[in-house]
Coordinates of C-alpha atoms in Angstrom, one line a residue:
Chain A
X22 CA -43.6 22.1 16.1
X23 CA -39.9 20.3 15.5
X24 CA -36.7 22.2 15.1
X25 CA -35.5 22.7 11.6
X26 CA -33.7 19.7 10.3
X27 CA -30.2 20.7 8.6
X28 CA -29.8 16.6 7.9
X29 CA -28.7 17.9 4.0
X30 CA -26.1 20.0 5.1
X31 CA -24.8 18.0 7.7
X32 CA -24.2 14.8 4.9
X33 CA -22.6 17.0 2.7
X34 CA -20.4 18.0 5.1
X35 CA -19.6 14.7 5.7
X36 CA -18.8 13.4 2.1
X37 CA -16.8 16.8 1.9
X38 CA -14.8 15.7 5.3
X39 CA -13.5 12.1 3.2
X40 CA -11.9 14.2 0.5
X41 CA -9.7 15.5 3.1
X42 CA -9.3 12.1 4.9
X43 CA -6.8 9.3 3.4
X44 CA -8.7 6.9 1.3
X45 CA -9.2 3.6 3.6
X46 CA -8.7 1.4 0.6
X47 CA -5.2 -0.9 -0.2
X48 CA -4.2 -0.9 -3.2
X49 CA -3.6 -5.0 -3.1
X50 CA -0.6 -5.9 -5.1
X51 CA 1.6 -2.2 -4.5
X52 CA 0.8 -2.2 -1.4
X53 CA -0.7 -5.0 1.7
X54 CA -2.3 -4.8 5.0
X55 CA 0.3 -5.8 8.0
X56 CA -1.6 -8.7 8.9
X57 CA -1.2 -10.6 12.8
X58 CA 2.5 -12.4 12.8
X59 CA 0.3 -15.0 15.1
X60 CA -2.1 -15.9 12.2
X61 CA -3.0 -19.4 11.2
X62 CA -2.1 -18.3 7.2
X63 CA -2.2 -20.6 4.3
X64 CA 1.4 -22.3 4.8
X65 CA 2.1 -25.0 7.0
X66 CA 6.1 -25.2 7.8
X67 CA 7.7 -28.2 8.9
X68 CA 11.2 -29.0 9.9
X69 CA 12.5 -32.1 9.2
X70 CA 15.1 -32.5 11.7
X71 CA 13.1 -32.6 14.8
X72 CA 10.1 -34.4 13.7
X73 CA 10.0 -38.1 15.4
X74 CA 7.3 -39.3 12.5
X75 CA 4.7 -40.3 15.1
X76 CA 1.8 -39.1 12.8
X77 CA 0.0 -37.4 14.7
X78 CA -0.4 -34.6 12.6
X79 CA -2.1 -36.8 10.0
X80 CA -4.5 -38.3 12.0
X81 CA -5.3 -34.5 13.1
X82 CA -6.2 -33.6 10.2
X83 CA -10.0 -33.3 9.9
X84 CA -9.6 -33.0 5.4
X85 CA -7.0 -35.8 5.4
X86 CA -4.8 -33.1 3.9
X87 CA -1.3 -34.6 4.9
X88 CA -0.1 -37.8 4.1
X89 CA 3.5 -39.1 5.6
X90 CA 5.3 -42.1 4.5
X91 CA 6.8 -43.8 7.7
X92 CA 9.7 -46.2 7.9
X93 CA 12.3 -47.4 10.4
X94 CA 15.7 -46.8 9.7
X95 CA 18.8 -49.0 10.7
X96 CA 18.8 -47.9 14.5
X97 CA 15.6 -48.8 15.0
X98 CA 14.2 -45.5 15.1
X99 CA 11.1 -44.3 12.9
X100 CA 11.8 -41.7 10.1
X101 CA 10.1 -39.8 7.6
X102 CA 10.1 -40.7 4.0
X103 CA 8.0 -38.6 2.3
X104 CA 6.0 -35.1 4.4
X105 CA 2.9 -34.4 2.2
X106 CA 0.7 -31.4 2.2
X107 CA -2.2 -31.1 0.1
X108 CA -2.9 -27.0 0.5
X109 CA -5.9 -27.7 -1.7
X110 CA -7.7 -29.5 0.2
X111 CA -6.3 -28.2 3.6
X112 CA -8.4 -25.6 5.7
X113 CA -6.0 -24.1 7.5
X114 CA -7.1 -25.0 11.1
X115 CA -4.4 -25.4 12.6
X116 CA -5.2 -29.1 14.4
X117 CA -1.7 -30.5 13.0
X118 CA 0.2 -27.5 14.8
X119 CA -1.7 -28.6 18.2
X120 CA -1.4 -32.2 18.2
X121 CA 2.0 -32.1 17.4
X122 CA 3.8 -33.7 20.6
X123 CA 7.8 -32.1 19.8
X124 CA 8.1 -28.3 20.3
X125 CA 10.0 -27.6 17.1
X126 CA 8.6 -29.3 14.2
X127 CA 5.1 -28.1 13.1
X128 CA 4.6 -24.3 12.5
X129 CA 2.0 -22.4 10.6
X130 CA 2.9 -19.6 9.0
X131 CA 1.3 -16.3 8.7
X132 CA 1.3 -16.1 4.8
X133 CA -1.7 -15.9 3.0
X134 CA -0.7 -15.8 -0.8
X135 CA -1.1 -19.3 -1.9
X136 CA -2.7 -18.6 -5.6
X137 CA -1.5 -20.9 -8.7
X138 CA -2.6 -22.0 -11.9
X139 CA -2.8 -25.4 -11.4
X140 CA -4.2 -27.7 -8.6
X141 CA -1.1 -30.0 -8.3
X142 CA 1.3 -26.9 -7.2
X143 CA -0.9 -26.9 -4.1
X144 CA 0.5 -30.0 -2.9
X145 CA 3.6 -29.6 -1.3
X146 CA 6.3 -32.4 0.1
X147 CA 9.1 -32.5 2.3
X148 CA 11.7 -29.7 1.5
X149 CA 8.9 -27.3 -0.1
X150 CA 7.9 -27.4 3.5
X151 CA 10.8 -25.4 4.8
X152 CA 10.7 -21.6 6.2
X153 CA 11.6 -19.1 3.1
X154 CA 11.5 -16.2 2.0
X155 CA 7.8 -14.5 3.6
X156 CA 7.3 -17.9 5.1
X157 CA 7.8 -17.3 8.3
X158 CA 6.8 -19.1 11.9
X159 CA 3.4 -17.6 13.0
X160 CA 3.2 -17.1 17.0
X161 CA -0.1 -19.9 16.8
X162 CA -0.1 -22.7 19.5
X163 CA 4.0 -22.1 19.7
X164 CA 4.4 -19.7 22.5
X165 CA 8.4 -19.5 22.5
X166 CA 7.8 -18.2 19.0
X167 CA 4.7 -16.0 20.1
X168 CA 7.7 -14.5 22.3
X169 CA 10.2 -13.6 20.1
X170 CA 7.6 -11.5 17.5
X171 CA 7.0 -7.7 17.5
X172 CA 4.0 -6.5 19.6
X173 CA 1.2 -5.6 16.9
X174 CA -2.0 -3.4 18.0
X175 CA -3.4 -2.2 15.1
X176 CA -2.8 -4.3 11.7
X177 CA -3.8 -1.3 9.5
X178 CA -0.4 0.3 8.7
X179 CA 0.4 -0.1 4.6
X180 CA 3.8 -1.4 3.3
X181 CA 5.5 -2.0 6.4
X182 CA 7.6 -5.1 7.8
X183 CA 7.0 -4.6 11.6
X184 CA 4.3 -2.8 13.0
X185 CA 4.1 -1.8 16.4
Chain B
X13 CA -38.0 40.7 -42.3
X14 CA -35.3 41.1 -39.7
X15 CA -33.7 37.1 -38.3
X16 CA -33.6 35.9 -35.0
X17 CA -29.7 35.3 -36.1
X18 CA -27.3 38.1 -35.6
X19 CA -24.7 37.1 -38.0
X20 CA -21.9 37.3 -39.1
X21 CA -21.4 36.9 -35.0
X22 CA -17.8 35.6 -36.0
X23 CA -14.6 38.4 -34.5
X24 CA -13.9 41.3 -36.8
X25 CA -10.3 39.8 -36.9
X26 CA -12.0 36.1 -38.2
X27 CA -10.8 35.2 -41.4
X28 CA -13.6 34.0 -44.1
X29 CA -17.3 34.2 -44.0
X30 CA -20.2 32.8 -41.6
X31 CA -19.6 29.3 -43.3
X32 CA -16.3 29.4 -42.5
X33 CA -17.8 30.0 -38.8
X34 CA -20.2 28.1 -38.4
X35 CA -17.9 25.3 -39.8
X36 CA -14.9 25.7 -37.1
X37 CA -17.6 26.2 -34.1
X38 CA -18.9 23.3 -35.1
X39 CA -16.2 21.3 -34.9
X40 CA -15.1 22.8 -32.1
X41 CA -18.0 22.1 -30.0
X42 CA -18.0 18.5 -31.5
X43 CA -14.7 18.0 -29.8
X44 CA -15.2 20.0 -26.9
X45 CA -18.2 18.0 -26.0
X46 CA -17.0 15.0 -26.3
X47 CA -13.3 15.3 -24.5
X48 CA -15.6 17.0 -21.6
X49 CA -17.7 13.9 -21.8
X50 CA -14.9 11.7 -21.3
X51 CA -13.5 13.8 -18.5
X52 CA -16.2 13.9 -16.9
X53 CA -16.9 10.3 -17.0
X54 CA -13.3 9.8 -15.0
X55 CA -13.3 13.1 -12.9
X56 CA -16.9 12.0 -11.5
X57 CA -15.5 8.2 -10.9
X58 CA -12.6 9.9 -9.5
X59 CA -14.1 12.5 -7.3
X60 CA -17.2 9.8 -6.0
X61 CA -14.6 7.6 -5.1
X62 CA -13.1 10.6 -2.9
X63 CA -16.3 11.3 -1.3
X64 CA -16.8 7.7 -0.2
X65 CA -13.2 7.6 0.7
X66 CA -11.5 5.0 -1.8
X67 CA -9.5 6.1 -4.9
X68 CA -11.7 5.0 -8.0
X69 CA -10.2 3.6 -11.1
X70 CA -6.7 4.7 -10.9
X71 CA -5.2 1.9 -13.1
X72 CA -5.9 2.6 -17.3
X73 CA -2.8 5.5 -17.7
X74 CA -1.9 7.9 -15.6
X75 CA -4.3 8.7 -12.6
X76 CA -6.5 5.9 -14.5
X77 CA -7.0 9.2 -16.9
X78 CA -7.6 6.2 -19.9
X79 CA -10.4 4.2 -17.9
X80 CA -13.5 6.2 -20.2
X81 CA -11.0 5.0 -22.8
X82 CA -11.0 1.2 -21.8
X83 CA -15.1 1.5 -21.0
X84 CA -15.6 2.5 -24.4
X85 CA -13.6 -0.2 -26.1
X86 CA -15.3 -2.6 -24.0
X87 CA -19.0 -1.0 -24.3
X88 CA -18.1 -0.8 -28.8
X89 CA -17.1 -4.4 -29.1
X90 CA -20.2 -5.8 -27.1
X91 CA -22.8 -7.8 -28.9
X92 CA -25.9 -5.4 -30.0
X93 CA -29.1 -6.8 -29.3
X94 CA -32.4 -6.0 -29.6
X95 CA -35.5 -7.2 -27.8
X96 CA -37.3 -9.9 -30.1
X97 CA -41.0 -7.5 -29.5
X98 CA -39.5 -4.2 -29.1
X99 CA -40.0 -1.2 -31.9
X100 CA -36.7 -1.9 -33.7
X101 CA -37.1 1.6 -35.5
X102 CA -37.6 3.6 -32.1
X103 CA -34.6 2.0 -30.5
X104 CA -32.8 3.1 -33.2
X105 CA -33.7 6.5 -33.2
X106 CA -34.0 6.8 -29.4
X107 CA -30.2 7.4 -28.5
X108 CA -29.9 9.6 -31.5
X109 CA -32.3 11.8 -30.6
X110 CA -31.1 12.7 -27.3
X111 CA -27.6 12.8 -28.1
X112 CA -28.1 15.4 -31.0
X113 CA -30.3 17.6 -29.2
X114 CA -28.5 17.8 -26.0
X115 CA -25.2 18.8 -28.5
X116 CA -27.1 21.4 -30.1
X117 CA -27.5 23.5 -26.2
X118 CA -24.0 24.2 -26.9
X119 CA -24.7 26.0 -30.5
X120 CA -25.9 29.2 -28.3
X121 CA -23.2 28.9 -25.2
X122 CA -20.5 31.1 -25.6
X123 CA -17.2 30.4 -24.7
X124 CA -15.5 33.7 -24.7
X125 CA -16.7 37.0 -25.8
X126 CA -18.3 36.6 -29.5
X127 CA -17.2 32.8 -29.4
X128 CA -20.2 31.6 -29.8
X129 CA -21.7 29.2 -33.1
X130 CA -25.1 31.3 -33.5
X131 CA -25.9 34.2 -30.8
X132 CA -29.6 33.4 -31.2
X133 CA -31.6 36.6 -29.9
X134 CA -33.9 34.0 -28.4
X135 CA -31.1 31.5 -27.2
X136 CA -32.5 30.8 -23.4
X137 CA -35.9 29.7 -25.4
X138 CA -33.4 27.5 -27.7
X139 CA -31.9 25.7 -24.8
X140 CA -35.2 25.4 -22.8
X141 CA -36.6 23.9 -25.7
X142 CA -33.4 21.5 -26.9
X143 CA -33.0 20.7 -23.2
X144 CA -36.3 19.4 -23.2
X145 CA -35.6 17.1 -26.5
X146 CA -33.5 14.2 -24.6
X147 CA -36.5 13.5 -22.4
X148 CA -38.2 12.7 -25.7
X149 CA -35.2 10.5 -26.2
X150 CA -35.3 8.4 -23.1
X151 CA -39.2 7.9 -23.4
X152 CA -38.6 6.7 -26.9
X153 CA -35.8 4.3 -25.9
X154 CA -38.2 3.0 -23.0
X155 CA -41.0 2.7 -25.1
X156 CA -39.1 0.8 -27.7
X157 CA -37.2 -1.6 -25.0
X158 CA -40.6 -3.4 -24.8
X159 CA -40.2 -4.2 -20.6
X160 CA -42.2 -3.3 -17.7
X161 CA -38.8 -1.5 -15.8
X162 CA -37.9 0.4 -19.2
X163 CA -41.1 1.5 -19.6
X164 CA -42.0 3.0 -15.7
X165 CA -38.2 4.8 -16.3
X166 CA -39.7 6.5 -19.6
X167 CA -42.9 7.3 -17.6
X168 CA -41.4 8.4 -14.5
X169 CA -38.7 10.6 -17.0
X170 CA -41.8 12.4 -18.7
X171 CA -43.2 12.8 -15.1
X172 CA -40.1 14.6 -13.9
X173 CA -39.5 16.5 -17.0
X174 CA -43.7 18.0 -16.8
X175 CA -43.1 19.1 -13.2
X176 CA -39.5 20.2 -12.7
X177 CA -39.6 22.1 -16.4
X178 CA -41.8 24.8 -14.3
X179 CA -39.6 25.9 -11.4
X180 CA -36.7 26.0 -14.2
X181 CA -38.0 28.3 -16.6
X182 CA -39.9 30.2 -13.9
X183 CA -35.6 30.4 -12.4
X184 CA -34.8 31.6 -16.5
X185 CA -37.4 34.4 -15.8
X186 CA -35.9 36.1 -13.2
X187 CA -32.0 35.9 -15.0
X188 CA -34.2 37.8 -18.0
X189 CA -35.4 39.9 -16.0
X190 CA -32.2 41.1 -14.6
X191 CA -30.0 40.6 -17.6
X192 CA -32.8 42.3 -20.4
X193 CA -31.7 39.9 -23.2
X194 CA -32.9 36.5 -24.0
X195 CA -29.5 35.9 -25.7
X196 CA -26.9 34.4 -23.6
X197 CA -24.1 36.2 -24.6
X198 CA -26.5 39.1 -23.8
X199 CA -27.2 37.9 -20.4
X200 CA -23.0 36.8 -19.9
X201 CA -22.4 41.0 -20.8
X202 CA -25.1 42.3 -18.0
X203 CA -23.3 39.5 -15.1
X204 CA -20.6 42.6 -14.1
X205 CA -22.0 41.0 -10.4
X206 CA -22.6 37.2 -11.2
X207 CA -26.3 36.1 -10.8
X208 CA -25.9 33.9 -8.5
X209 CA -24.8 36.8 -5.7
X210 CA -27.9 38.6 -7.4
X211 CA -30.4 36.2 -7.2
X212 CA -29.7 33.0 -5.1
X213 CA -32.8 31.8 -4.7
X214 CA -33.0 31.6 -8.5
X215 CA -29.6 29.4 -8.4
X216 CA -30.6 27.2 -5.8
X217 CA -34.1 27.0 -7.5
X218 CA -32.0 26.4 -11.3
X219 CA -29.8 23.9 -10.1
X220 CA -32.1 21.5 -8.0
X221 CA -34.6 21.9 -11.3
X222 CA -31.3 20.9 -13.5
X223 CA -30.5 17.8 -11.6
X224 CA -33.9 16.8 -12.2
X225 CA -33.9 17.6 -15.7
X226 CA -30.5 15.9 -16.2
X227 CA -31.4 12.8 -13.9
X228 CA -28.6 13.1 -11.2
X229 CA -28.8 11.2 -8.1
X230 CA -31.2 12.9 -6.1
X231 CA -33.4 12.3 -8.6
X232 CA -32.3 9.8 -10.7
X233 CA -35.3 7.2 -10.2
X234 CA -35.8 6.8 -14.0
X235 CA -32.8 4.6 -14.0
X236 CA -32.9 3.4 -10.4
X237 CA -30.6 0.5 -10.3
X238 CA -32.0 -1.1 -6.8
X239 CA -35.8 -1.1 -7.9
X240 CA -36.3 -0.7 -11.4
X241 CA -32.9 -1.9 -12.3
X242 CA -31.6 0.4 -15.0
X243 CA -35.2 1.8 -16.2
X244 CA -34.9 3.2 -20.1
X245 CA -31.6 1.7 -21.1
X246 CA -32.1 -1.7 -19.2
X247 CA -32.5 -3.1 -22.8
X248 CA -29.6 -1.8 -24.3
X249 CA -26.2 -2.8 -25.3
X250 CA -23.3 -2.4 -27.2
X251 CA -22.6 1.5 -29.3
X252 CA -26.4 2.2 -28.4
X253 CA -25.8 1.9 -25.1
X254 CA -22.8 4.0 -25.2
X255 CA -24.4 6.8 -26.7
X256 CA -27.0 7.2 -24.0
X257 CA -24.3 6.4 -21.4
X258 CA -22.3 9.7 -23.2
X259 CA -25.9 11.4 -23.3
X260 CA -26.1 11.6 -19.7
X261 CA -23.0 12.8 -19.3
X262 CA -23.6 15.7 -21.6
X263 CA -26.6 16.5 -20.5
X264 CA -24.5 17.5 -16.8
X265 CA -21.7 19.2 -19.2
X266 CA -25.1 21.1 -20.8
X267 CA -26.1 22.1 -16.8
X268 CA -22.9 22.9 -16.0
X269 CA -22.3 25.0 -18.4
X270 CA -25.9 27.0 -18.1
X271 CA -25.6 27.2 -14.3
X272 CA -22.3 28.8 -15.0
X273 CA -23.1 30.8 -18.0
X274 CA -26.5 32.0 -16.7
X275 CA -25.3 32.5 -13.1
X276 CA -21.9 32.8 -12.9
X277 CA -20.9 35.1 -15.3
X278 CA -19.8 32.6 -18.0
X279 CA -16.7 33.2 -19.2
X280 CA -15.9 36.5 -17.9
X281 CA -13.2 36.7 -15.4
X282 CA -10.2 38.3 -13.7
X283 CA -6.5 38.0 -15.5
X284 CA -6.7 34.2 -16.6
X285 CA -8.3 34.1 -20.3
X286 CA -11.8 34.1 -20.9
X287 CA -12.0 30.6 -21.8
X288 CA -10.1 28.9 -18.8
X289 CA -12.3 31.1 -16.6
X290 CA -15.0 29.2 -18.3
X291 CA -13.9 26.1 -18.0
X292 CA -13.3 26.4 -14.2
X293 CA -16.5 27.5 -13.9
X294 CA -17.9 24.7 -15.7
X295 CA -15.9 22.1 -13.4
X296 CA -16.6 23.8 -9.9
X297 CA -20.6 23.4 -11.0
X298 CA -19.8 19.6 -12.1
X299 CA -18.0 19.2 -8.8
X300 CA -21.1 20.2 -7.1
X301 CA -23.1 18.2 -9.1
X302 CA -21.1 15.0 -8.1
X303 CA -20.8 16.5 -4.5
X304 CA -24.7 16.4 -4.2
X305 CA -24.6 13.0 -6.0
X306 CA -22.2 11.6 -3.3
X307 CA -24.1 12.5 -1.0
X308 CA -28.1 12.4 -0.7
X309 CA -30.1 9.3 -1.1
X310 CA -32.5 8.6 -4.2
X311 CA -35.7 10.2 -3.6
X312 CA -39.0 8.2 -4.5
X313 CA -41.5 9.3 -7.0
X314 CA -44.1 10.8 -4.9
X315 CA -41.4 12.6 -3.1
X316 CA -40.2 13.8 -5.9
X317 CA -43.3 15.1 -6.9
X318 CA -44.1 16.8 -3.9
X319 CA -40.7 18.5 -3.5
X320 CA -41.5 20.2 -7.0
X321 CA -44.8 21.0 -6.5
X322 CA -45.2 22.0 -2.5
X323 CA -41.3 23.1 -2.0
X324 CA -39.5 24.2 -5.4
X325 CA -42.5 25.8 -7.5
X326 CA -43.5 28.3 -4.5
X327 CA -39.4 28.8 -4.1
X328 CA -39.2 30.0 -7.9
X329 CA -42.3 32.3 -7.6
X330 CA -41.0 33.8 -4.9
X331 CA -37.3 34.3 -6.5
X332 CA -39.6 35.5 -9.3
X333 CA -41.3 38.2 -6.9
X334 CA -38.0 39.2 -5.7
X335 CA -36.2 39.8 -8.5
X336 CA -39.1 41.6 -10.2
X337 CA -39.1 44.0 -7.1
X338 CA -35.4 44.4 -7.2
X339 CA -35.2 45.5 -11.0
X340 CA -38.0 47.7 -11.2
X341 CA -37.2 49.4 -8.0
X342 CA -33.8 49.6 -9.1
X343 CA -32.5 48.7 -5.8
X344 CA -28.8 48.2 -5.2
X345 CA -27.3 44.5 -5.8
X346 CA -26.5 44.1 -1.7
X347 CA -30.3 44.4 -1.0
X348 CA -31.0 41.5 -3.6
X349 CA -28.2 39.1 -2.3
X350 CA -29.5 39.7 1.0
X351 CA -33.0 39.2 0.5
X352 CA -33.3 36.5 -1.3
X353 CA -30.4 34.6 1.1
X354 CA -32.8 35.7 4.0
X355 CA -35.7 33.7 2.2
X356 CA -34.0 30.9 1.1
X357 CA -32.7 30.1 4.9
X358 CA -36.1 30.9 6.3
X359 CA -37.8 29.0 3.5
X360 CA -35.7 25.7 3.7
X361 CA -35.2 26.0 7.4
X362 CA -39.6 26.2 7.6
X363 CA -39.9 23.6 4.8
X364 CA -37.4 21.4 6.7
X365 CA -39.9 21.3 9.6
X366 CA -42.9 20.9 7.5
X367 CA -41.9 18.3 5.4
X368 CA -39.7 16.3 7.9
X369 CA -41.6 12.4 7.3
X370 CA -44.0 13.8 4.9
X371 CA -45.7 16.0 7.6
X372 CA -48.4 13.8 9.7
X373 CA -48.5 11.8 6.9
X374 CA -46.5 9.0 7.7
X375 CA -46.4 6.3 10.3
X376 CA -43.3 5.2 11.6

């Protein structure tokens, strides 16, 4: 002889416990996940300044994503003539950001809206490359920038710019 | 030769005759029906995405109040089609029939006193008998679809209706008992205490029979999405399909409205007016009914059966016994909530033990 089971009453009180609870859905476009500041996102940043057009980053790249032209200016010294990104065809891994040998010059970012209607606005070059507006450095294989950004814990909080 | 229809049953104060009556009841159950079919489509989307904590369709309008709205558009302008070997005739008919029928429950339901369309002297008879119609309906429309799936739904629907018909009108006995009138403004007039604090048993027993009977979830196996796929309406499309989509959904506004009108006192009611009294009524039930759909799992067939026959047809004989006892000892209305709340803990909490993995009957 078992006790008596009370498994009915028991779900129903459980359903009944989620009207009271906030709904764990985001509404997407009103309102976004926090997501980590140290994410490898969809955006690759890239500063022209420092870099010293070694290509390194395209031989990195396992999808043959980016494409640089090279050439040496009048001092003798190697610059960059065109930065190329294909986003279409990169996976986001991050190789690029690791094998590049200056500090300051290859960043992902932690965005990760990158829709459009049309393949060729995927491929970005030179100053579409630079930081903007919710293109921002993410903390990944750049500790010094890792430093600087807000400690994060949980990445569930709705509408907000810093979670802490 | 005296009728079974009291007329005129219109208000003294009513101007014009019994046509004039029947006429304005009609439409107004027309349109009562269907804007409480449309709300009920997006309060039960509404309040299921509660229970599973998310917000359902919150975008069509205000509080996604327009989303029935947008379905129907979409559901209207889809391509019709009809199975090359099925019984075009039938499918025509099929939706029909169970739409019109299931309307007509709301002919004898009154929605304040002497608002009713006909106060039949034999009205619970009328809505056992027009509730019983739809079924007739879906196993039509499964018949007709020509395919395996719509065809076990149609079976599986007549199954259901054959056993849980019993317990339900056996649950209808004991509310004629107590209220002495087969008419349901009759029994709304004897509900000074509401019958479901008379007679629980005969609630519980009513509303688990009316889920059946309407095909809500714990029993909703004729259109079981994950085996037989959509079972009677897998075959249709288009306005056809929209009428038995609205079917459904009148059908629960049809048990809603019995369970309140039979049990809890219809539209009678402190202060507010009769027919807002009503209507909360109507939507507390319909929130329970979506609160049990939330909720419990589908059951299977043979499940099914045996929780009619072995758990709720003893149930209803002993509500039956009870109530019987209670009127014609002319006991006091405490001694009947408390007696038949005393068996209906013992009896689920015994039943619960018995029929925990279908008894010894089942290897894990």
């Amino acid at each position: 002889m078992s006790r008596p089971n009370f498994g009915i009453p028991k779900g129903l009180l459980v359903t009944l416990k989620n009207i009271i609870r906030h709904p764990v859905t985001v509404q997407y476009p009103d309102e976004r996940l926090v997501i980590s500041r140290r994410a490898r996102g969809t955006d690759i940043i890239w500063n022209k300044n420092t870099c010293i057009a070694c290509r390194a980053c395209e031989r990195a790249c396992p999808t043959k994503a980016i494409s640089i032209d090279v050439s040496r200016g009048e001092d003798k010294k190697l610059k960059v003539d065109r930065f190329q990104i294909d986003f279409g065809t990169c996976i986001a891994c991050g190789l690029c950001v690791e094998s590049c040998p200056v500090e300051d010059a290859l960043y992902m970012s932690y965005s990760y809206e990158r829709a459009v209607y049309r393949r060729e606005d995927l491929i970005s070059s030179d100053d579409e490359l630079l930081p903007g507006e919710g293109k921002q450095p993410s903390g990944y294989a750049h500790p010094e920038v890792e430093k600087t950004l807000t400690l994060q814990t949980l990445l569930l909080d709705k509408d907000r710019e810093d979670s802490q | 030769m005296r009728s079974f229809i009291n007329y005129p049953p219109a208000p003294p104060d009513w101007p014009g005759g019994y046509w004039w009556h029947w006429l304005v009841f009609t439409l107004i159950i027309i349109a009562f029906v269907m804007t409480m079919a449309l709300i009920f489509i997006w309060y039960e989307r509404r309040l299921v995405g509660r229970f599973q904590s998310r917000l359902g369709p919150n975008r069509a309008g205000p509080f996604g109040f327009f989303q029935p709205v947008a379905d129907a558009i979409k559901i209207l302008t889809k391509e019709d089609i009809i199975t090359s070997r099925g019984d075009r005739v039938i499918f025509w008919i099929a939706p029909i029939v169970g739409f019109v029928s299931v309307v007509m429950i709301f002919a004898v339901v009154p929605f304040w006193e002497g608002a009713v369309l006909v106060d039949l002297d034999a009205g619970l008879l009328f809505v056992l008998a027009m509730g019983v119609i739809p079924s007739i309906g879906i196993f039509m429309a499964g018949w007709a679809s020509n395919n395996k799936y719509a065809l076990i739904g149609a079976i599986r629907e007549v199954a259901l209706l054959i056993s849980y018909e019993i317990p339900m009108g056996l649950a209808l006995v004991g509310v004629i008992l107590m209220a002495n009138s087969l008419s349901l403004e009759g029994i709304v007039q004897a509900q000074e205490i509401p019958f479901f604090v008379l007679q629980p048993l005969g609630f519980f027993v009513f509303l688990v029979a009316s889920l059946a009977e309407i095909n809500r979830t714990p029993f909703d196996l004729i259109e079981a999405d994950s085996e037989i796929v959509a079972g009677y309406n897998i075959e249709y499309s288009g306005a056809k399909f929209a009428v038995l989509y609205l079917t459904e959904y009148v059908e629960a506004l049809a048990a809603s409205v019995l369970l309140s009108t039979l049990f809890l006192g219809g539209w009678r009611g402190p202060i507010l007016p009769p027919v807002i009294w009503f209507l909360i009524k109507v939507m507390a039930m319909f929130t329970l009914i979506v609160w049990i759909r939330s909720t419990l799992p589908r059951l299977r067939i043979d499940q099914m059966m045996s929780f009619n026959w072995k758990f709720l047809l003893p149930l209803a004989l002993i509500n039956l016994a009870v109530v019987t006892l209670v009127v014609f000892s002319s006991l006091p209305g405490w001694v009947a909530f408390i007696s038949g709340s005393l068996v209906l803990i013992i009896y689920l909490a015994l039943w619960s033990v018995i029929f925990r993995r279908g008894g010894k009957f089942v290897q894990t």
